[in-house]
Amino acid sequence: MSRLAGIDVGDMLGPATETIQHDRVMRFMAMRPRLAGDGRFTDPDAAAKLGLKGMLVPGPLQAGILARIVRHWAPEAHLTKLDLVFRRSVLQDVPVTFEAVVIDLNGSAVDLDLNILDSDGERLVTGSATLVFPEG
Amino acid sequence: MTELIEQYRAMVGEHRLMDSVEFSETMVADYLAATGDALEAGAVPPLIAMAFVGDLPLIRSDWGSRGFLAGQAFFPELPIYPGDTLRSTTTLVEVYEKTGRSGPLLFTVWETGLTNQRGETVARCRRSFARQGSS
């Protein structure tokens, strides 16, 4: 029986709490140095001068982690859409919670709502994803 | 700000072929370490391409004191493998203003197509950037 048959609206992924440490961000930045820009991702002093509470996690890295969580939940499926709204900053070295819920089933496609939450339950990032399962 | 917005709107539809990027093993290893992910049947996690969509060529910091990525939608189409070379073409598709709690915000929306070395489209994405603060 396909894994898809066992999935229903309301099914949850997570919640999973994860801390994105500075060294992980630096690995990301090593790959994409042009993002370094004003130092908000790499330099605590520069982040403070920008009025930030700490160094930020780049949006594409947040997206990559959310995509990992979704893909690992259903490794046989293809991720065909990941759509995110960055509402608030995600800080390095501060625990955040990733969660997702199945909101719709349409043939072989599964739609999910996604969130990244801070420790107060405030939504830092919201969005949606679509996974398409192989037929049969 | 109105004049600047009109100036930016005149650029809607303009596009630029960005630099190409080859996904070396080192780059892939960095990405996997950063995201905590792994290769899947030899393919790189698709969102790696998002990190290489490229800088935005047309509008920089002409207005506002702070800019940020407000949203992104990413649509993977084909697997990406270590050693692949991707090219991206980015087009400005929308410019608009909004007033938030902190004052006026200027949004620019960009669409990017990513192709591999065989000319196949591997992903598309749509990103919106906001600038806030007084000029």
CSV table of C-alpha atoms in Angstrom, one decimal:
chain,number,residue,atom,x,y,z
A,1,MET,CA,0.0,0.0,0.0
A,2,SER,CA,1.3,3.4,-0.9
A,3,ARG,CA,2.4,5.6,2.0
A,4,LEU,CA,0.0,8.2,0.6
A,5,ALA,CA,-3.0,6.1,1.6
A,6,GLY,CA,-2.0,6.6,5.3
A,7,ILE,CA,-1.8,10.3,5.1
A,8,ASP,CA,-4.8,12.4,6.2
A,9,VAL,CA,-5.7,16.1,6.6
A,10,GLY,CA,-4.5,17.2,10.0
A,11,ASP,CA,-1.5,14.9,10.2
A,12,MET,CA,1.4,16.8,11.8
A,13,LEU,CA,5.1,16.8,11.0
A,14,GLY,CA,6.9,17.7,14.2
A,15,PRO,CA,7.0,19.9,16.1
A,16,ALA,CA,10.8,19.6,16.1
A,17,THR,CA,13.0,22.1,17.9
A,18,GLU,CA,16.4,22.9,16.4
A,19,THR,CA,19.0,25.5,17.1
A,20,ILE,CA,20.8,26.8,14.0
A,21,GLN,CA,24.3,27.4,15.3
A,22,HIS,CA,26.6,30.0,14.0
A,23,ASP,CA,29.0,27.4,12.6
A,24,ARG,CA,26.2,26.0,10.4
A,25,VAL,CA,25.5,29.5,9.1
A,26,MET,CA,29.2,30.0,8.3
A,27,ARG,CA,29.2,26.7,6.3
A,28,PHE,CA,26.3,28.1,4.4
A,29,MET,CA,28.0,31.5,3.9
A,30,ALA,CA,31.2,29.7,2.8
A,31,MET,CA,29.2,28.4,-0.1
A,32,ARG,CA,27.6,31.8,-0.8
A,33,PRO,CA,30.0,34.5,0.3
A,34,ARG,CA,28.2,37.2,-1.7
A,35,LEU,CA,25.4,37.0,0.9
A,36,ALA,CA,27.7,38.3,3.6
A,37,GLY,CA,26.8,41.9,2.6
A,38,ASP,CA,26.4,44.0,5.7
A,39,GLY,CA,27.4,41.4,8.2
A,40,ARG,CA,24.0,40.6,9.6
A,41,PHE,CA,24.7,36.8,9.2
A,42,THR,CA,28.3,36.7,10.0
A,43,ASP,CA,29.3,39.5,12.4
A,44,PRO,CA,27.7,40.1,15.9
A,45,ASP,CA,28.9,43.7,16.0
A,46,ALA,CA,27.5,44.5,12.6
A,47,ALA,CA,24.2,42.8,13.5
A,48,ALA,CA,24.0,44.9,16.7
A,49,LYS,CA,24.7,48.1,14.7
A,50,LEU,CA,21.8,47.2,12.4
A,51,GLY,CA,19.6,47.1,15.5
A,52,LEU,CA,19.2,43.3,15.5
A,53,LYS,CA,19.0,41.2,18.6
A,54,GLY,CA,21.6,38.9,17.2
A,55,MET,CA,23.0,37.5,14.0
A,56,LEU,CA,20.3,36.2,11.6
A,57,VAL,CA,19.8,32.9,9.8
A,58,PRO,CA,19.7,33.6,6.0
A,59,GLY,CA,16.2,33.0,4.5
A,60,PRO,CA,17.5,30.4,2.0
A,61,LEU,CA,19.0,28.4,4.8
A,62,GLN,CA,15.7,28.4,6.7
A,63,ALA,CA,14.1,27.3,3.5
A,64,GLY,CA,16.6,24.5,3.1
A,65,ILE,CA,16.0,23.2,6.6
A,66,LEU,CA,12.2,23.3,6.2
A,67,ALA,CA,12.6,21.5,2.9
A,68,ARG,CA,14.7,18.8,4.6
A,69,ILE,CA,12.0,18.2,7.3
A,70,VAL,CA,9.3,18.0,4.7
A,71,ARG,CA,11.3,15.7,2.3
A,72,HIS,CA,12.4,13.4,5.1
A,73,TRP,CA,8.8,13.0,6.2
A,74,ALA,CA,8.0,11.6,2.8
A,75,PRO,CA,11.2,10.6,1.1
A,76,GLU,CA,9.4,8.8,-1.8
A,77,ALA,CA,7.6,12.0,-2.7
A,78,HIS,CA,8.8,15.0,-4.8
A,79,LEU,CA,8.7,18.4,-3.3
A,80,THR,CA,7.2,20.6,-6.1
A,81,LYS,CA,6.6,23.8,-4.1
A,82,LEU,CA,8.0,25.5,-1.1
A,83,ASP,CA,6.4,29.0,-0.5
A,84,LEU,CA,7.5,31.0,2.5
A,85,VAL,CA,6.8,34.3,4.1
A,86,PHE,CA,9.5,35.7,6.4
A,87,ARG,CA,7.5,37.5,9.0
A,88,ARG,CA,10.2,38.0,11.6
A,89,SER,CA,13.9,37.3,12.0
A,90,VAL,CA,15.2,33.9,12.9
A,91,LEU,CA,18.3,34.3,15.1
A,92,GLN,CA,21.3,32.1,15.2
A,93,ASP,CA,22.0,30.0,18.3
A,94,VAL,CA,18.4,30.4,19.6
A,95,PRO,CA,16.1,27.4,19.5
A,96,VAL,CA,13.2,27.5,17.1
A,97,THR,CA,10.5,25.0,16.4
A,98,PHE,CA,9.6,23.7,13.0
A,99,GLU,CA,6.2,22.3,12.4
A,100,ALA,CA,3.9,21.4,9.5
A,101,VAL,CA,0.4,20.1,9.1
A,102,VAL,CA,-1.3,18.4,6.1
A,103,ILE,CA,-4.1,20.7,4.9
A,104,ASP,CA,-5.2,19.2,1.7
A,105,LEU,CA,-5.0,16.0,-0.4
A,106,ASN,CA,-5.5,16.2,-4.1
A,107,GLY,CA,-4.9,13.0,-6.0
A,108,SER,CA,-1.2,12.2,-5.5
A,109,ALA,CA,-0.5,15.7,-4.1
A,110,VAL,CA,-0.3,16.6,-0.5
A,111,ASP,CA,-0.4,20.2,0.6
A,112,LEU,CA,1.1,21.3,3.9
A,113,ASP,CA,1.1,24.5,6.0
A,114,LEU,CA,4.5,25.2,7.5
A,115,ASN,CA,5.7,27.3,10.4
A,116,ILE,CA,8.9,28.2,12.2
A,117,LEU,CA,8.0,29.4,15.8
A,118,ASP,CA,10.0,31.0,18.5
A,119,SER,CA,9.9,29.8,22.1
A,120,ASP,CA,6.8,32.0,22.8
A,121,GLY,CA,5.0,30.3,19.9
A,122,GLU,CA,5.3,33.4,17.8
A,123,ARG,CA,5.3,32.6,14.1
A,124,LEU,CA,8.6,33.8,12.5
A,125,VAL,CA,8.1,32.1,9.2
A,126,THR,CA,4.9,30.8,7.6
A,127,GLY,CA,4.3,29.1,4.4
A,128,SER,CA,3.2,26.1,2.4
A,129,ALA,CA,4.6,23.1,0.6
A,130,THR,CA,3.3,20.6,-1.9
A,131,LEU,CA,4.6,17.0,-2.2
A,132,VAL,CA,3.7,14.8,-5.1
A,133,PHE,CA,3.7,11.1,-4.5
A,134,PRO,CA,4.5,8.5,-7.2
A,135,GLU,CA,1.4,7.0,-8.8
A,136,GLY,CA,0.5,3.5,-7.6
B,1,MET,CA,9.0,57.8,-3.1
B,2,THR,CA,6.3,57.9,-5.9
B,3,GLU,CA,8.9,59.0,-8.5
B,4,LEU,CA,11.2,56.2,-7.5
B,5,ILE,CA,8.5,53.6,-7.7
B,6,GLU,CA,7.6,54.8,-11.1
B,7,GLN,CA,11.2,54.5,-12.1
B,8,TYR,CA,11.3,51.0,-10.8
B,9,ARG,CA,8.1,50.0,-12.4
B,10,ALA,CA,9.5,51.1,-15.8
B,11,MET,CA,12.0,48.2,-15.2
B,12,VAL,CA,9.4,45.6,-14.9
B,13,GLY,CA,10.0,42.9,-17.5
B,14,GLU,CA,13.7,43.5,-17.6
B,15,HIS,CA,15.8,40.5,-17.0
B,16,ARG,CA,19.4,39.5,-16.8
B,17,LEU,CA,21.2,36.3,-17.2
B,18,MET,CA,23.2,35.8,-14.0
B,19,ASP,CA,26.6,34.2,-13.6
B,20,SER,CA,26.6,30.5,-13.8
B,21,VAL,CA,27.6,28.4,-10.8
B,22,GLU,CA,29.0,24.9,-10.8
B,23,PHE,CA,28.1,22.8,-7.7
B,24,SER,CA,31.4,21.6,-6.6
B,25,GLU,CA,31.7,18.8,-4.0
B,26,THR,CA,32.9,21.4,-1.4
B,27,MET,CA,29.9,23.6,-2.0
B,28,VAL,CA,27.6,20.6,-1.7
B,29,ALA,CA,29.3,19.5,1.5
B,30,ASP,CA,28.9,22.9,3.0
B,31,TYR,CA,25.2,23.0,2.1
B,32,LEU,CA,24.6,19.6,3.6
B,33,ALA,CA,26.4,20.5,6.8
B,34,ALA,CA,24.4,23.8,7.1
B,35,THR,CA,21.0,22.3,6.5
B,36,GLY,CA,21.6,18.9,8.2
B,37,ASP,CA,20.6,17.2,5.0
B,38,ALA,CA,22.0,14.4,2.8
B,39,LEU,CA,22.3,13.4,-0.8
B,40,GLU,CA,19.2,11.5,-2.0
B,41,ALA,CA,19.9,9.0,-4.7
B,42,GLY,CA,23.0,11.0,-5.6
B,43,ALA,CA,21.0,14.2,-6.0
B,44,VAL,CA,21.6,17.4,-4.1
B,45,PRO,CA,18.7,18.7,-1.9
B,46,PRO,CA,16.8,20.9,-4.4
B,47,LEU,CA,16.7,24.0,-2.2
B,48,ILE,CA,20.5,24.4,-2.8
B,49,ALA,CA,19.6,26.2,-5.9
B,50,MET,CA,17.8,28.9,-3.9
B,51,ALA,CA,21.2,29.9,-2.5
B,52,PHE,CA,22.5,30.6,-5.9
B,53,VAL,CA,19.6,32.5,-7.5
B,54,GLY,CA,22.0,35.5,-7.6
B,55,ASP,CA,22.2,39.0,-6.5
B,56,LEU,CA,19.5,41.4,-7.7
B,57,PRO,CA,21.0,43.4,-10.5
B,58,LEU,CA,18.5,46.2,-11.1
B,59,ILE,CA,17.5,47.7,-7.8
B,60,ARG,CA,19.8,48.1,-4.9
B,61,SER,CA,19.6,50.3,-1.9
B,62,ASP,CA,18.5,53.5,-3.6
B,63,TRP,CA,15.6,53.9,-1.1
B,64,GLY,CA,15.3,53.0,2.5
B,65,SER,CA,17.8,52.2,5.2
B,66,ARG,CA,17.2,48.4,5.5
B,67,GLY,CA,16.3,45.6,3.2
B,68,PHE,CA,15.2,42.1,3.7
B,69,LEU,CA,13.9,39.0,2.0
B,70,ALA,CA,10.2,39.1,2.6
B,71,GLY,CA,9.2,35.9,0.9
B,72,GLN,CA,10.2,33.2,-1.5
B,73,ALA,CA,8.4,30.5,-3.5
B,74,PHE,CA,10.5,27.8,-4.9
B,75,PHE,CA,9.4,25.2,-7.5
B,76,PRO,CA,11.9,22.3,-8.1
B,77,GLU,CA,11.4,20.5,-11.4
B,78,LEU,CA,14.4,18.3,-12.0
B,79,PRO,CA,17.1,16.8,-9.7
B,80,ILE,CA,20.4,18.7,-9.4
B,81,TYR,CA,23.6,16.6,-9.1
B,82,PRO,CA,27.1,17.5,-7.8
B,83,GLY,CA,29.1,18.9,-10.7
B,84,ASP,CA,26.0,20.4,-12.4
B,85,THR,CA,26.3,23.9,-13.6
B,86,LEU,CA,23.3,26.1,-13.2
B,87,ARG,CA,22.4,29.4,-14.9
B,88,SER,CA,19.7,31.7,-13.6
B,89,THR,CA,17.7,34.4,-15.4
B,90,THR,CA,16.0,36.8,-13.1
B,91,THR,CA,13.2,39.1,-14.2
B,92,LEU,CA,11.6,42.0,-12.2
B,93,VAL,CA,7.9,41.3,-12.3
B,94,GLU,CA,6.3,43.6,-9.7
B,95,VAL,CA,7.0,46.8,-7.7
B,96,TYR,CA,4.6,48.0,-5.0
B,97,GLU,CA,4.5,49.9,-1.8
B,98,LYS,CA,2.8,49.1,1.5
B,99,THR,CA,2.6,50.8,4.9
B,100,GLY,CA,3.6,48.7,7.8
B,101,ARG,CA,3.9,49.4,11.6
B,102,SER,CA,7.3,50.9,11.0
B,103,GLY,CA,6.3,53.1,8.1
B,104,PRO,CA,6.4,52.7,4.3
B,105,LEU,CA,7.8,49.6,2.7
B,106,LEU,CA,8.9,49.2,-0.9
B,107,PHE,CA,8.5,45.7,-2.3
B,108,THR,CA,10.1,44.3,-5.5
B,109,VAL,CA,9.2,40.9,-6.8
B,110,TRP,CA,11.5,38.9,-8.9
B,111,GLU,CA,11.1,35.6,-10.9
B,112,THR,CA,14.0,33.4,-11.7
B,113,GLY,CA,14.4,30.4,-13.9
B,114,LEU,CA,17.3,28.0,-13.3
B,115,THR,CA,18.7,25.8,-16.1
B,116,ASN,CA,21.4,23.2,-16.0
B,117,GLN,CA,24.2,22.7,-18.4
B,118,ARG,CA,21.9,20.8,-20.8
B,119,GLY,CA,19.5,23.8,-20.9
B,120,GLU,CA,16.9,21.9,-18.9
B,121,THR,CA,14.9,24.0,-16.4
B,122,VAL,CA,15.6,22.5,-13.0
B,123,ALA,CA,13.7,25.0,-10.9
B,124,ARG,CA,11.8,28.3,-10.8
B,125,CYS,CA,11.5,30.7,-8.0
B,126,ARG,CA,9.7,33.9,-7.0
B,127,ARG,CA,11.2,36.2,-4.4
B,128,SER,CA,10.0,39.4,-2.9
B,129,PHE,CA,12.3,41.9,-1.2
B,130,ALA,CA,11.3,44.7,1.0
B,131,ARG,CA,13.1,47.9,1.8
B,132,GLN,CA,12.0,50.0,4.8
B,133,GLY,CA,13.0,53.2,6.4
B,134,SER,CA,13.5,56.7,5.1
B,135,SER,CA,15.9,57.4,2.3
